[in-house]
Amino acid sequence: MTANSNASAGILSVLHETRLFSPPPEFSATAHIKSLDHYRELYRQSVESPEKFWGRQAEAELVWSKRWDEVLQWEEPFARWFVGGQLNVSVNCLDRHLGTPAANRAALIWEGEPASDDKPGEERTLTYQQLHHEVCRFANVLKRNGLKAGDRVIIYLPMVPEAAIAMLACTRIGAIHSVVFGGFSAQSVADRIHDSTAKMVLTADGGFRRGAVVALKRNVDDALKLTDSHGNLLAQTVEKVIVLRRAALEALPMEPGRDVWWHEELSKVDAHCPAEPMDSEAPLFILYTSGSTGKPKGIFHTTGGYLLGAKLTSRYVFDLRDTDVYWCTADVGWVTGHTYVVYGPLANGATSFMYEGAPNHPEPDRFWRIVEKYGITILYTAPTAIRAFMKWGEAWPRKHDLSSLRLLGTVGEPINPEAWMWYHKIIGGARCPIVDTWWQTETGTIMITPLPGATPTKPGSATLPFFGVVPEVVDDQCQPVPRNTGGKLVIRKPWPSMLRGLWGDPRRYEQVYWSDVRGSYFTGDGCRQDEDGYFWIVGRIDDVLNVAGHRIGTAEVESALVSYPSVAEAAVVGRPDEMKGQALVAFVTLKTGVRPSPDLRQQLRDHVAKEIGAIAKPDDIRFAEALPKTRSGKIMRRLLKQVAAGTEIKGDTTTLEDLNVLARLTASSDE
Ligand code: WTA
């Protein structure tokens, strides 16, 4: 396997993990799935007769305005689920709860970022009835401004209830949303508008992050002015920008005819908005994510299959019930925010808590304060956050009563057993099961995971597949590998919430996901299965890094670096990092006559932030006279990874063009 250095380190560190935690009997007693045998029986049905299984689930779980004719049409790699069926996502998340006991239950509870401990953040609660009302009104605003079924719309908002309202309003009228994380730059916004040919942008004057205001609308203005290399506007399809007043910024320029205020538009509409019946296979959303080439991939999901997966995984993995106050800490800009802040919990009539701020602002006990104050029962967060909490010390969580918690979850990257144990003991009081959930933007919903009342857990393992998911670990020849051997993780069968493709680029979809291993979806992750069949994900094996739970394509950062005038060449690799999982190290050669300097290093980091966003800033930039290359001119990343990690250079260097380059690089890293 061509694992990167972090992945191989992962294999070693988890090999010795033998601790096993059975679900607490009192948890299992009331859980939706109470035993491993029950899970195994349902799993067997789901993979032996998938169409029967999924047809039954779709009938029981979703409200259809027209029943489907066929459960699955599969022409590899293109799947169509519940073919001929029609439904509406907002109806399934909202209308269906009206007139039931859920109508006056909190759908969303939100807290804004506080200025300080004595100036608490704003609070808002929206019941299902109220959320329905707001979604209908905003859907009318979208219609009034010319948005129709099938149109694309960019959502570039902070973590406020309006983000969820906007998403649901799009689904109500059948518009396709593409949420762009608020930390992305104007350039990233422009690229996404361009690729999706979006007609509208929904944004805010600003959002708050650690006391600072992020000027979202200004970024949109900049994005709408950016041009490609031929001087053509990138975002020329945008006709309307709807602006939410959040940060009360003074003197925000509004372009007449194009920009309108959210609150002014709301005053012009009523709350009556019939839902558009959508084809089960109508695109629901596009979400851009890093790939191993420079251009982000527009992953798109469709309506029926995605919603069914979101609903079922939320219910079974989080064992959701009416009394829960469930908190997924992800931003709506990521897939986790889509599926497990908005669609999954709301489809179940659950209470989803949303928080705008950072975990350590104003103090590192922010999360624990929230857990205590709102009586959070289920907490779903990322390993990188858990490692940060460990570093800040257990005194912070100890200050608060965390006894309301009954279940913990993680997602985004492999969790190291130490962090798992800390989460278990310090946050979970050794009483809450932990669900380590493996999935991807592409998979739409959780794929490999414990079911908390059924599956004994091992720290660091995502354990066993969810219903209908058939994962396998294979070698470079596509052959299944024996147990306890590392290989590529593939998925053998289509599943309802799988991506349907890359927006506008079916060939790239085939080539990226379906050409590596014949007949299977290739995840890009390395994995091994242990003697009990448990899956241990060891990280990416392509040129995508996982930095603090975010996927960053090295090629994207490289192309941002070389777009800076003084840079000749750049190679970006990952180095293991205690907090972030992986850190980005850039090796940069400069054009003749340009001298390296600390200033230039800072300018390059700022440039990457401007091109992509702050999350892609290299942690370390090393200027080099040359990069190690093979005789055919390929950069030898394997060697750079070793230099970056500070490990001894091992392995074959016989194809290296100039051995001196390596010697100089190693020397320069000792500076
Ligand atoms: C990684 C996030 C190990 C993996 C939902 C995957 C994980 C990528 C886990 C997807 C986990 C996610 N254990 N690795 N529990 N969850 N990953 O698209 O490398 O942002 O391919 O989706 O994150 O990241 P994405």
XYZ file of C-alpha atoms and ligand atoms in Angstrom:
696
model
C 0.000 0.000 0.000
C 1.211 3.470 -0.793
C 0.304 4.851 2.610
C 1.632 8.233 3.581
C 3.858 8.494 6.602
C 0.995 9.476 8.851
C -1.053 6.526 7.711
C 1.700 4.047 8.423
C 2.267 5.595 11.836
C -1.458 5.099 12.398
C -1.243 1.427 11.539
C 1.500 0.897 14.088
C -0.166 2.838 16.855
C -3.491 1.090 16.629
C -2.149 -2.420 16.194
C -1.681 -2.848 19.914
C -5.099 -1.636 20.931
C -6.933 -4.478 22.662
C -9.366 -2.689 25.000
C -13.007 -3.534 24.391
C -15.957 -1.540 25.754
C -19.347 -3.214 25.761
C -22.431 -1.013 25.533
C -23.634 -0.226 29.062
C -26.622 -2.546 29.764
C -28.799 0.390 30.847
C -28.098 2.080 27.501
C -28.878 -1.061 25.497
C -32.084 -1.648 27.425
C -33.799 1.369 25.854
C -31.778 1.662 22.609
C -33.351 1.372 19.143
C -30.974 -1.524 18.405
C -30.321 -3.426 21.619
C -27.864 -6.172 20.739
C -25.142 -7.179 18.328
C -27.333 -10.077 17.189
C -30.146 -7.697 16.298
C -27.713 -5.492 14.364
C -26.283 -8.521 12.549
C -29.723 -9.776 11.574
C -30.776 -6.405 10.136
C -27.406 -6.027 8.431
C -27.785 -9.455 6.852
C -31.186 -8.536 5.450
C -29.866 -5.198 4.183
C -27.078 -6.754 2.134
C -28.804 -9.974 1.070
C -31.913 -8.258 -0.259
C -31.016 -4.577 -0.442
C -33.950 -3.576 -2.606
C -36.460 -5.183 -0.299
C -34.753 -3.695 2.756
C -34.498 -0.159 1.357
C -37.963 -0.231 -0.172
C -39.387 -1.108 3.231
C -37.391 1.666 4.927
C -38.351 4.276 2.342
C -41.992 3.422 2.808
C -41.861 3.522 6.589
C -39.639 6.573 7.033
C -40.424 9.108 4.337
C -43.524 10.928 3.170
C -43.839 10.577 -0.624
C -46.152 12.561 -2.826
C -45.760 9.851 -5.441
C -44.548 6.335 -4.762
C -41.494 5.057 -6.638
C -41.711 2.430 -9.396
C -38.357 0.821 -8.810
C -36.096 0.856 -5.730
C -32.766 0.855 -7.560
C -31.435 1.238 -11.074
C -27.723 0.547 -11.101
C -25.549 1.092 -14.106
C -22.134 1.321 -12.599
C -21.111 3.922 -11.577
C -24.486 5.642 -11.828
C -27.179 4.825 -9.287
C -30.804 5.887 -9.242
C -32.785 5.199 -6.081
C -36.562 5.127 -5.703
C -36.939 5.785 -9.387
C -40.141 7.595 -10.335
C -40.886 8.591 -6.732
C -41.567 12.178 -5.705
C -41.097 13.881 -2.352
C -40.019 17.117 -0.766
C -37.270 17.376 1.833
C -38.750 20.323 3.744
C -42.048 18.457 4.025
C -40.208 15.491 5.483
C -38.256 17.679 7.901
C -41.052 20.088 8.891
C -44.642 19.693 7.658
C -44.850 16.077 8.708
C -44.247 17.041 12.346
C -47.034 19.613 12.396
C -50.151 18.347 14.069
C -48.048 15.818 16.018
C -46.581 16.189 19.517
C -43.374 17.365 17.828
C -44.983 20.565 16.495
C -44.140 22.552 19.600
C -40.874 20.795 20.323
C -37.672 22.768 19.714
C -36.339 21.922 16.267
C -33.358 24.263 16.560
C -31.831 25.773 19.652
C -29.153 28.276 18.806
C -26.617 30.257 20.747
C -24.479 32.993 19.219
C -20.919 33.699 20.125
C -20.637 35.553 23.438
C -18.485 38.646 23.721
C -17.310 37.596 27.185
C -18.459 35.355 30.012
C -20.693 38.041 31.489
C -22.044 39.062 28.081
C -23.691 35.858 26.949
C -24.398 35.236 23.307
C -27.835 35.682 21.837
C -30.202 32.741 22.164
C -32.978 31.570 19.871
C -35.260 28.592 19.872
C -37.403 27.629 16.919
C -40.067 24.987 17.370
C -41.035 22.849 14.397
C -44.089 25.070 13.958
C -41.962 28.229 13.987
C -39.243 26.806 11.779
C -41.876 25.745 9.263
C -43.252 29.285 9.274
C -39.807 30.833 8.716
C -38.857 28.372 6.000
C -42.090 29.020 4.098
C -41.563 32.774 4.301
C -37.994 32.600 3.144
C -38.922 30.190 0.355
C -41.324 32.899 -0.833
C -38.457 35.410 -0.717
C -36.398 33.111 -2.919
C -39.260 32.777 -5.385
C -39.911 36.527 -5.381
C -36.283 37.017 -6.325
C -36.529 34.735 -9.281
C -35.224 31.415 -7.959
C -36.843 28.312 -9.425
C -36.622 24.540 -9.079
C -33.288 23.286 -10.404
C -31.512 26.671 -10.053
C -28.266 26.717 -8.060
C -27.782 29.031 -5.105
C -24.684 29.653 -3.009
C -25.183 29.866 0.757
C -22.308 31.721 2.427
C -23.525 32.379 5.947
C -22.289 32.139 9.531
C -23.619 29.450 11.894
C -26.961 31.124 12.526
C -30.465 29.624 12.277
C -30.900 31.411 8.942
C -28.329 29.032 7.455
C -30.640 26.090 8.193
C -33.696 28.118 7.187
C -32.048 28.964 3.857
C -31.137 25.348 3.158
C -34.636 24.118 3.937
C -36.236 26.946 1.943
C -34.201 25.894 -1.101
C -35.424 22.326 -0.729
C -38.989 23.566 -0.431
C -38.922 25.081 -3.913
C -36.500 22.525 -5.378
C -33.521 24.887 -5.763
C -30.100 23.252 -5.394
C -27.960 24.746 -2.644
C -24.219 24.804 -2.409
C -23.104 25.896 1.033
C -19.662 27.491 1.147
C -17.934 27.483 4.531
C -17.636 31.035 5.913
C -13.864 30.609 6.277
C -13.346 30.320 2.523
C -12.017 33.246 0.514
C -13.572 35.385 -2.214
C -11.657 33.352 -4.792
C -13.166 30.101 -3.488
C -16.641 31.633 -3.557
C -16.100 32.791 -7.155
C -14.832 29.357 -8.236
C -17.868 27.656 -6.740
C -20.305 30.115 -8.319
C -18.563 29.583 -11.628
C -18.592 25.798 -11.472
C -22.221 25.553 -10.361
C -23.398 28.522 -12.506
C -25.304 29.772 -9.479
C -27.937 32.428 -9.944
C -28.100 33.701 -6.408
C -25.947 34.146 -3.304
C -27.324 34.155 0.240
C -24.950 35.816 2.656
C -24.681 38.072 5.721
C -22.996 41.389 6.307
C -20.656 39.567 8.679
C -20.235 36.650 11.050
C -18.468 36.456 14.397
C -15.422 34.344 15.078
C -13.446 34.727 18.287
C -14.620 38.289 18.708
C -13.639 39.315 15.177
C -16.089 40.026 12.380
C -15.718 38.009 9.185
C -16.807 40.280 6.351
C -18.818 37.818 4.311
C -20.670 40.294 2.087
C -17.428 42.064 1.227
C -15.974 38.721 0.150
C -19.016 38.166 -2.049
C -18.547 41.620 -3.604
C -14.915 40.758 -4.312
C -15.892 37.345 -5.688
C -18.341 38.935 -8.104
C -15.539 41.080 -9.527
C -12.965 38.327 -10.045
C -12.041 37.316 -13.558
C -10.422 34.293 -15.160
C -7.197 34.403 -17.144
C -9.078 35.683 -20.218
C -10.553 38.585 -18.288
C -14.070 37.092 -18.130
C -16.020 37.486 -14.921
C -16.007 34.188 -13.020
C -19.308 34.706 -11.267
C -21.317 36.312 -14.035
C -24.359 34.074 -13.567
C -25.274 35.725 -10.254
C -28.359 37.903 -10.513
C -29.286 38.445 -6.876
C -27.521 38.632 -3.515
C -29.704 38.429 -0.402
C -27.963 39.857 2.643
C -28.764 38.981 6.242
C -28.039 41.653 8.808
C -26.043 39.887 11.492
C -23.043 42.012 12.428
C -24.730 45.405 11.917
C -21.773 46.638 9.898
C -21.956 50.309 9.087
C -21.909 51.530 5.510
C -22.218 48.236 3.716
C -22.362 48.948 -0.004
C -25.445 47.431 -1.645
C -25.541 47.226 -5.405
C -28.966 48.424 -6.604
C -30.882 45.820 -8.555
C -28.600 43.033 -7.394
C -28.338 43.219 -3.586
C -31.360 43.101 -1.298
C -31.743 42.909 2.481
C -33.073 39.670 3.905
C -35.342 41.386 6.475
C -36.794 43.814 3.952
C -37.644 40.977 1.578
C -39.284 39.022 4.422
C -41.629 41.908 5.099
C -42.982 41.561 1.559
C -44.093 37.913 1.708
C -46.540 35.719 3.571
C -45.977 32.309 5.110
C -47.970 30.297 2.635
C -45.672 28.315 0.389
C -46.735 24.968 -1.058
C -43.836 22.550 -1.335
C -42.614 21.534 -4.771
C -42.860 17.755 -5.287
C -39.354 16.765 -6.402
C -38.190 13.738 -8.273
C -36.404 11.305 -5.964
C -33.320 11.729 -8.151
C -33.511 15.544 -8.409
C -30.233 17.080 -7.192
C -30.587 18.351 -3.618
C -27.242 19.979 -3.000
C -23.710 20.382 -4.283
C -20.842 20.508 -1.831
C -17.313 21.244 -2.976
C -14.462 19.276 -1.473
C -10.765 18.882 -2.065
C -9.480 16.248 -4.399
C -6.005 15.230 -5.379
C -5.899 17.662 -8.289
C -6.028 21.451 -8.016
C -9.736 21.897 -8.693
C -12.290 21.232 -5.916
C -14.857 18.589 -6.742
C -18.540 19.503 -6.839
C -20.025 16.476 -5.146
C -23.756 16.309 -5.598
C -26.446 14.429 -3.775
C -30.045 13.815 -4.736
C -33.283 13.850 -2.815
C -34.861 10.530 -1.800
C -31.839 8.335 -1.144
C -29.910 11.032 0.683
C -32.777 11.897 2.982
C -33.480 8.274 3.797
C -29.822 7.696 4.685
C -29.680 10.892 6.754
C -32.788 9.966 8.691
C -31.894 6.346 9.393
C -28.274 6.925 10.370
C -29.264 9.804 12.682
C -31.823 7.662 14.418
C -29.743 4.501 14.816
C -26.211 5.834 15.245
C -27.226 8.567 17.702
C -30.076 6.526 19.112
C -32.156 9.708 18.795
C -35.291 10.101 20.842
C -37.783 12.873 21.554
C -36.183 13.887 24.832
C -32.679 14.366 23.429
C -30.910 17.670 23.019
C -28.476 16.724 20.341
C -25.429 18.806 19.442
C -23.302 18.262 16.380
C -20.558 20.879 16.532
C -19.827 20.955 12.787
C -20.380 24.085 10.706
C -23.136 23.845 8.089
C -20.410 24.543 5.523
C -19.274 20.907 5.793
C -21.186 17.763 4.977
C -21.430 16.896 8.676
C -23.357 20.122 9.189
C -25.694 19.261 6.317
C -26.527 15.727 7.353
C -26.189 15.836 11.132
C -27.093 19.417 12.097
C -29.952 19.916 9.659
C -31.445 17.098 7.586
C -30.949 13.976 9.722
C -32.090 15.331 13.090
C -35.002 17.332 11.645
C -36.272 14.401 9.587
C -36.500 12.582 12.928
C -38.317 15.416 14.706
C -35.370 15.770 17.087
C -33.936 18.866 18.780
C -30.724 20.039 17.119
C -28.515 22.513 18.933
C -26.435 24.991 16.889
C -23.555 27.095 18.149
C -21.944 29.957 16.301
C -18.634 30.362 18.112
C -15.302 28.665 18.739
C -14.646 26.146 21.544
C -12.167 28.371 23.368
C -13.756 31.786 23.174
C -13.948 33.562 25.538
C -12.639 30.644 27.644
C -11.731 27.014 26.936
C -14.814 25.749 28.791
C -17.271 27.120 26.206
C -18.528 23.682 25.131
C -18.917 22.403 28.699
C -20.802 25.501 29.726
C -23.197 24.854 26.844
C -23.600 21.169 27.713
C -24.527 22.129 31.268
C -26.766 25.051 30.363
C -28.841 23.283 27.694
C -28.664 19.778 29.117
C -27.058 18.430 25.954
C -27.556 14.653 25.842
C -25.638 13.732 22.666
C -22.410 15.406 21.597
C -20.886 14.801 18.155
C -17.525 16.460 17.508
C -14.107 15.989 15.884
C -10.951 14.311 17.217
C -8.955 17.482 16.611
C -11.278 19.328 19.023
C -10.894 16.543 21.584
C -7.103 16.783 21.359
C -7.359 20.538 21.900
C -9.532 19.976 24.993
C -6.939 17.517 26.307
C -4.251 20.118 25.875
C -6.242 22.844 27.631
C -6.619 20.493 30.579
C -9.378 18.608 32.348
C -9.977 21.416 34.840
C -12.213 23.133 32.235
C -14.708 20.316 31.764
C -14.512 19.487 35.482
C -15.934 22.914 36.284
C -19.266 21.877 34.762
C -21.975 19.328 35.316
C -21.851 17.078 32.270
C -24.201 14.436 33.650
C -26.867 15.119 31.002
C -24.632 13.532 28.340
C -25.574 9.990 27.406
C -23.793 9.459 24.090
C -20.657 10.829 22.415
C -19.589 10.750 18.789
C -16.586 11.617 16.653
C -16.017 12.196 12.963
C -13.526 13.631 10.516
C -10.316 11.721 11.053
C -9.008 8.685 12.878
C -9.207 9.205 16.636
C -6.093 8.177 18.487
C -6.824 5.793 21.380
C -5.479 8.300 23.949
C -7.981 10.925 22.834
C -10.732 8.302 22.760
C -9.975 7.303 26.373
C -9.904 10.936 27.495
C -13.249 11.622 25.817
C -14.651 8.485 27.417
C -13.464 9.266 30.933
C -13.415 13.032 31.260
C -16.364 13.996 29.078
C -18.401 10.810 29.133
C -17.821 10.069 32.818
C -17.002 6.483 31.711
C -20.747 5.991 31.208
C -21.455 7.178 27.650
C -20.850 4.964 24.625
C -18.693 6.560 21.908
C -19.606 6.254 18.252
C -16.558 6.775 16.013
C -18.275 7.351 12.684
C -16.449 6.964 9.378
C -17.906 8.583 6.282
C -17.231 11.227 3.629
C -18.803 14.123 1.753
C -19.212 11.585 -1.045
C -21.001 8.966 1.043
C -23.534 11.539 2.292
C -24.170 9.692 5.516
C -22.353 7.559 8.101
C -20.999 4.290 6.655
C -18.894 2.530 9.292
C -19.876 3.044 12.906
C -20.835 1.396 16.139
C -24.526 1.322 17.034
C -24.337 2.533 20.606
C -26.638 -0.015 22.235
C -25.303 -2.928 20.236
C -21.664 -2.714 19.202
C -18.767 -3.271 21.619
C -16.231 -0.534 20.828
C -12.447 -0.533 20.565
C -10.744 2.864 20.968
C -9.613 3.997 17.516
C -11.850 1.728 15.441
C -14.985 2.829 13.584
C -16.032 -0.832 14.057
C -18.674 -2.263 11.683
C -20.652 -1.175 8.607
C -24.062 0.473 8.782
C -27.029 -1.268 7.101
C -26.582 -1.790 3.398
C -22.909 -0.813 3.389
C -20.447 -3.382 2.064
C -16.890 -2.205 2.718
C -13.815 -4.217 1.852
C -10.046 -3.784 2.148
C -8.154 -4.596 -1.055
C -4.574 -4.478 -2.344
C -3.209 -2.692 -5.408
C -4.358 -5.600 -7.577
C -7.911 -5.133 -6.241
C -7.760 -8.409 -4.332
C -9.186 -8.600 -0.816
C -6.351 -8.692 1.711
C -6.205 -11.044 4.709
C -7.314 -9.761 8.123
C -4.907 -7.398 9.867
C -3.306 -6.355 6.589
C -3.452 -2.761 5.410
C -5.002 -1.886 2.063
C -7.416 0.403 0.254
C -10.911 0.821 1.586
C -13.567 0.272 -1.077
C -17.359 -0.027 -1.008
C -18.706 -2.921 -3.018
C -22.388 -2.026 -3.464
C -24.335 1.160 -4.144
C -26.098 2.737 -1.142
C -29.008 5.206 -1.144
C -27.119 8.325 0.009
C -24.110 7.874 -2.265
C -22.971 10.817 -4.363
C -24.545 10.775 -7.796
C -21.568 12.384 -9.439
C -19.386 15.473 -9.758
C -21.334 18.486 -10.928
C -21.031 18.802 -14.690
C -18.238 16.254 -14.916
C -19.405 12.614 -15.113
C -16.057 11.506 -16.552
C -14.080 12.845 -13.644
C -16.543 11.096 -11.303
C -15.852 7.760 -12.985
C -12.166 8.323 -13.087
C -11.728 9.497 -9.477
C -13.939 6.964 -7.724
C -14.559 4.014 -9.992
C -11.395 3.369 -11.977
C -8.952 2.406 -9.221
C -10.683 -0.776 -8.160
C -12.961 -2.355 -10.739
C -16.585 -2.662 -9.748
C -16.120 -0.769 -6.482
C -16.260 2.737 -5.143
C -12.775 3.736 -3.986
C -12.806 5.887 -0.848
C -9.222 7.196 -1.034
C -8.674 5.913 2.519
C -6.294 3.277 3.819
C -7.711 0.715 6.198
C -7.291 -2.649 7.840
C -9.816 -5.081 9.243
C -8.939 -6.893 12.467
C -9.663 -10.466 13.516
C -13.185 -9.484 14.624
C -13.923 -7.799 11.307
C -13.602 -4.327 12.841
C -12.452 -1.581 10.475
C -9.510 0.642 11.419
C -9.193 3.647 9.120
C -5.624 4.872 8.864
C -6.087 8.006 6.767
C -5.892 9.186 3.191
C -3.645 7.429 0.727
C -3.934 9.949 -2.093
C -2.594 13.489 -2.111
C -5.313 14.779 0.126
C -4.390 15.735 3.663
C -6.606 15.717 6.695
C -5.791 18.859 8.636
C -7.868 19.292 11.786
C -10.608 17.183 10.240
C -10.688 19.169 7.000
C -9.729 17.686 3.690
C -7.149 19.778 1.906
C -5.767 18.797 -1.480
C -2.018 19.369 -1.658
C -2.375 20.289 -5.335
C -4.783 23.090 -4.472
C -2.307 24.666 -2.052
C 0.522 24.183 -4.545
C -1.361 25.949 -7.286
C -2.165 28.809 -4.907
C 1.546 29.111 -4.046
C 2.806 29.113 -7.622
C 0.251 31.777 -8.537
C 2.333 34.132 -6.374
C 4.687 36.069 -8.686
C 8.000 35.271 -6.950
C 7.385 31.523 -6.612
C 8.895 29.171 -9.181
C 7.760 25.828 -7.877
C 6.024 24.416 -4.820
C 5.407 21.015 -3.304
C 3.102 20.560 -0.336
C 3.166 17.504 1.902
C 1.772 16.516 5.284
C 3.670 15.975 8.485
C 2.144 14.264 11.528
C 0.886 16.848 13.997
C -0.206 16.134 17.528
C -3.154 18.540 17.485
C -4.285 18.735 13.893
C -3.585 15.161 12.835
C -1.589 16.476 9.919
C 0.103 19.804 9.318
C 0.857 21.326 5.920
C 4.495 21.767 4.967
C 5.303 23.631 1.765
C 8.636 23.379 -0.020
C 9.033 26.416 -2.229
C 11.637 27.397 -4.801
C 11.808 31.046 -5.808
C 12.325 32.734 -9.141
C 15.849 33.865 -9.960
C 16.824 36.971 -8.091
C 14.186 36.602 -5.332
C 15.611 36.067 -1.873
C 13.889 34.077 0.850
C 12.866 36.097 3.895
C 10.512 35.815 6.880
C 8.411 38.543 5.244
C 8.051 36.566 2.071
C 7.081 33.515 4.112
C 4.288 35.543 5.715
C 3.199 36.954 2.357
C 2.933 33.445 0.955
C 0.819 32.260 3.884
C -1.470 35.273 3.451
C -1.638 34.613 -0.260
C -2.847 31.035 0.303
C -5.433 32.348 2.764
C -6.625 34.778 0.122
C -6.752 32.156 -2.622
C -8.377 29.342 -0.669
C -9.043 30.323 2.937
C -7.222 30.390 6.256
C -7.688 26.646 6.774
C -5.257 25.941 3.931
C -2.387 28.155 5.181
C 0.812 26.092 5.313
C 2.037 25.565 8.878
C 5.563 25.605 7.658
C 7.114 27.048 4.504
C 10.613 25.938 3.628
C 12.508 27.692 0.900
C 14.658 25.371 -1.136
C 17.074 25.829 -4.008
C 15.570 22.859 -5.801
C 13.038 20.111 -5.188
C 14.001 16.443 -5.334
C 12.873 15.029 -8.661
C 13.026 11.786 -10.518
C 14.894 11.709 -13.801
C 11.560 12.050 -15.544
C 10.892 15.235 -13.596
C 8.328 14.048 -11.039
C 8.640 15.585 -7.595
C 9.520 12.853 -5.094
C 6.939 13.555 -2.432
C 7.837 10.470 -0.476
C 11.224 12.025 0.254
C 9.753 15.422 1.033
C 7.390 13.828 3.532
C 10.345 12.318 5.304
C 12.205 15.620 5.299
C 9.086 17.376 6.592
C 8.612 14.842 9.355
C 12.273 15.096 10.274
C 12.695 11.349 9.963
C 15.717 9.692 8.471
C 15.510 9.402 4.679
C 14.738 5.776 3.948
C 14.024 3.778 0.870
C 15.017 3.987 -2.692
C 16.673 7.167 -3.912
C 18.119 5.665 -7.070
C 15.692 7.491 -9.357
C 16.555 10.815 -7.762
C 18.035 13.163 -10.304
C 20.373 15.068 -8.044
C 21.241 13.611 -4.663
C 22.690 16.935 -3.523
C 19.202 18.446 -3.547
C 18.189 16.054 -0.838
C 21.266 16.745 1.229
C 20.624 20.482 1.022
C 16.949 20.122 1.922
C 17.741 18.032 4.969
C 20.349 20.544 6.000
C 17.993 23.500 5.518
C 15.424 21.869 7.768
C 17.935 21.903 10.624
C 18.192 25.682 10.592
C -11.669 11.036 7.149
C -16.340 14.138 6.753
C -11.113 8.011 10.321
C -11.419 10.029 6.040
C -17.562 13.347 7.204
C -12.463 10.408 5.010
C -12.270 9.580 9.111
C -12.488 11.901 5.126
C -13.397 9.421 9.944
C -13.792 12.504 4.691
C -13.306 8.487 11.032
C -13.857 10.880 8.399
N -12.146 7.814 11.167
N -11.142 8.880 9.303
N -14.296 8.293 11.891
N -14.363 10.241 9.474
N -12.585 10.509 8.178
O -15.429 14.526 3.145
O -10.120 10.210 5.529
O -14.833 16.114 5.036
O -12.134 9.991 3.707
O -16.285 14.104 5.373
O -12.266 12.164 6.523
O -13.823 13.893 4.941
P -15.097 14.740 4.572
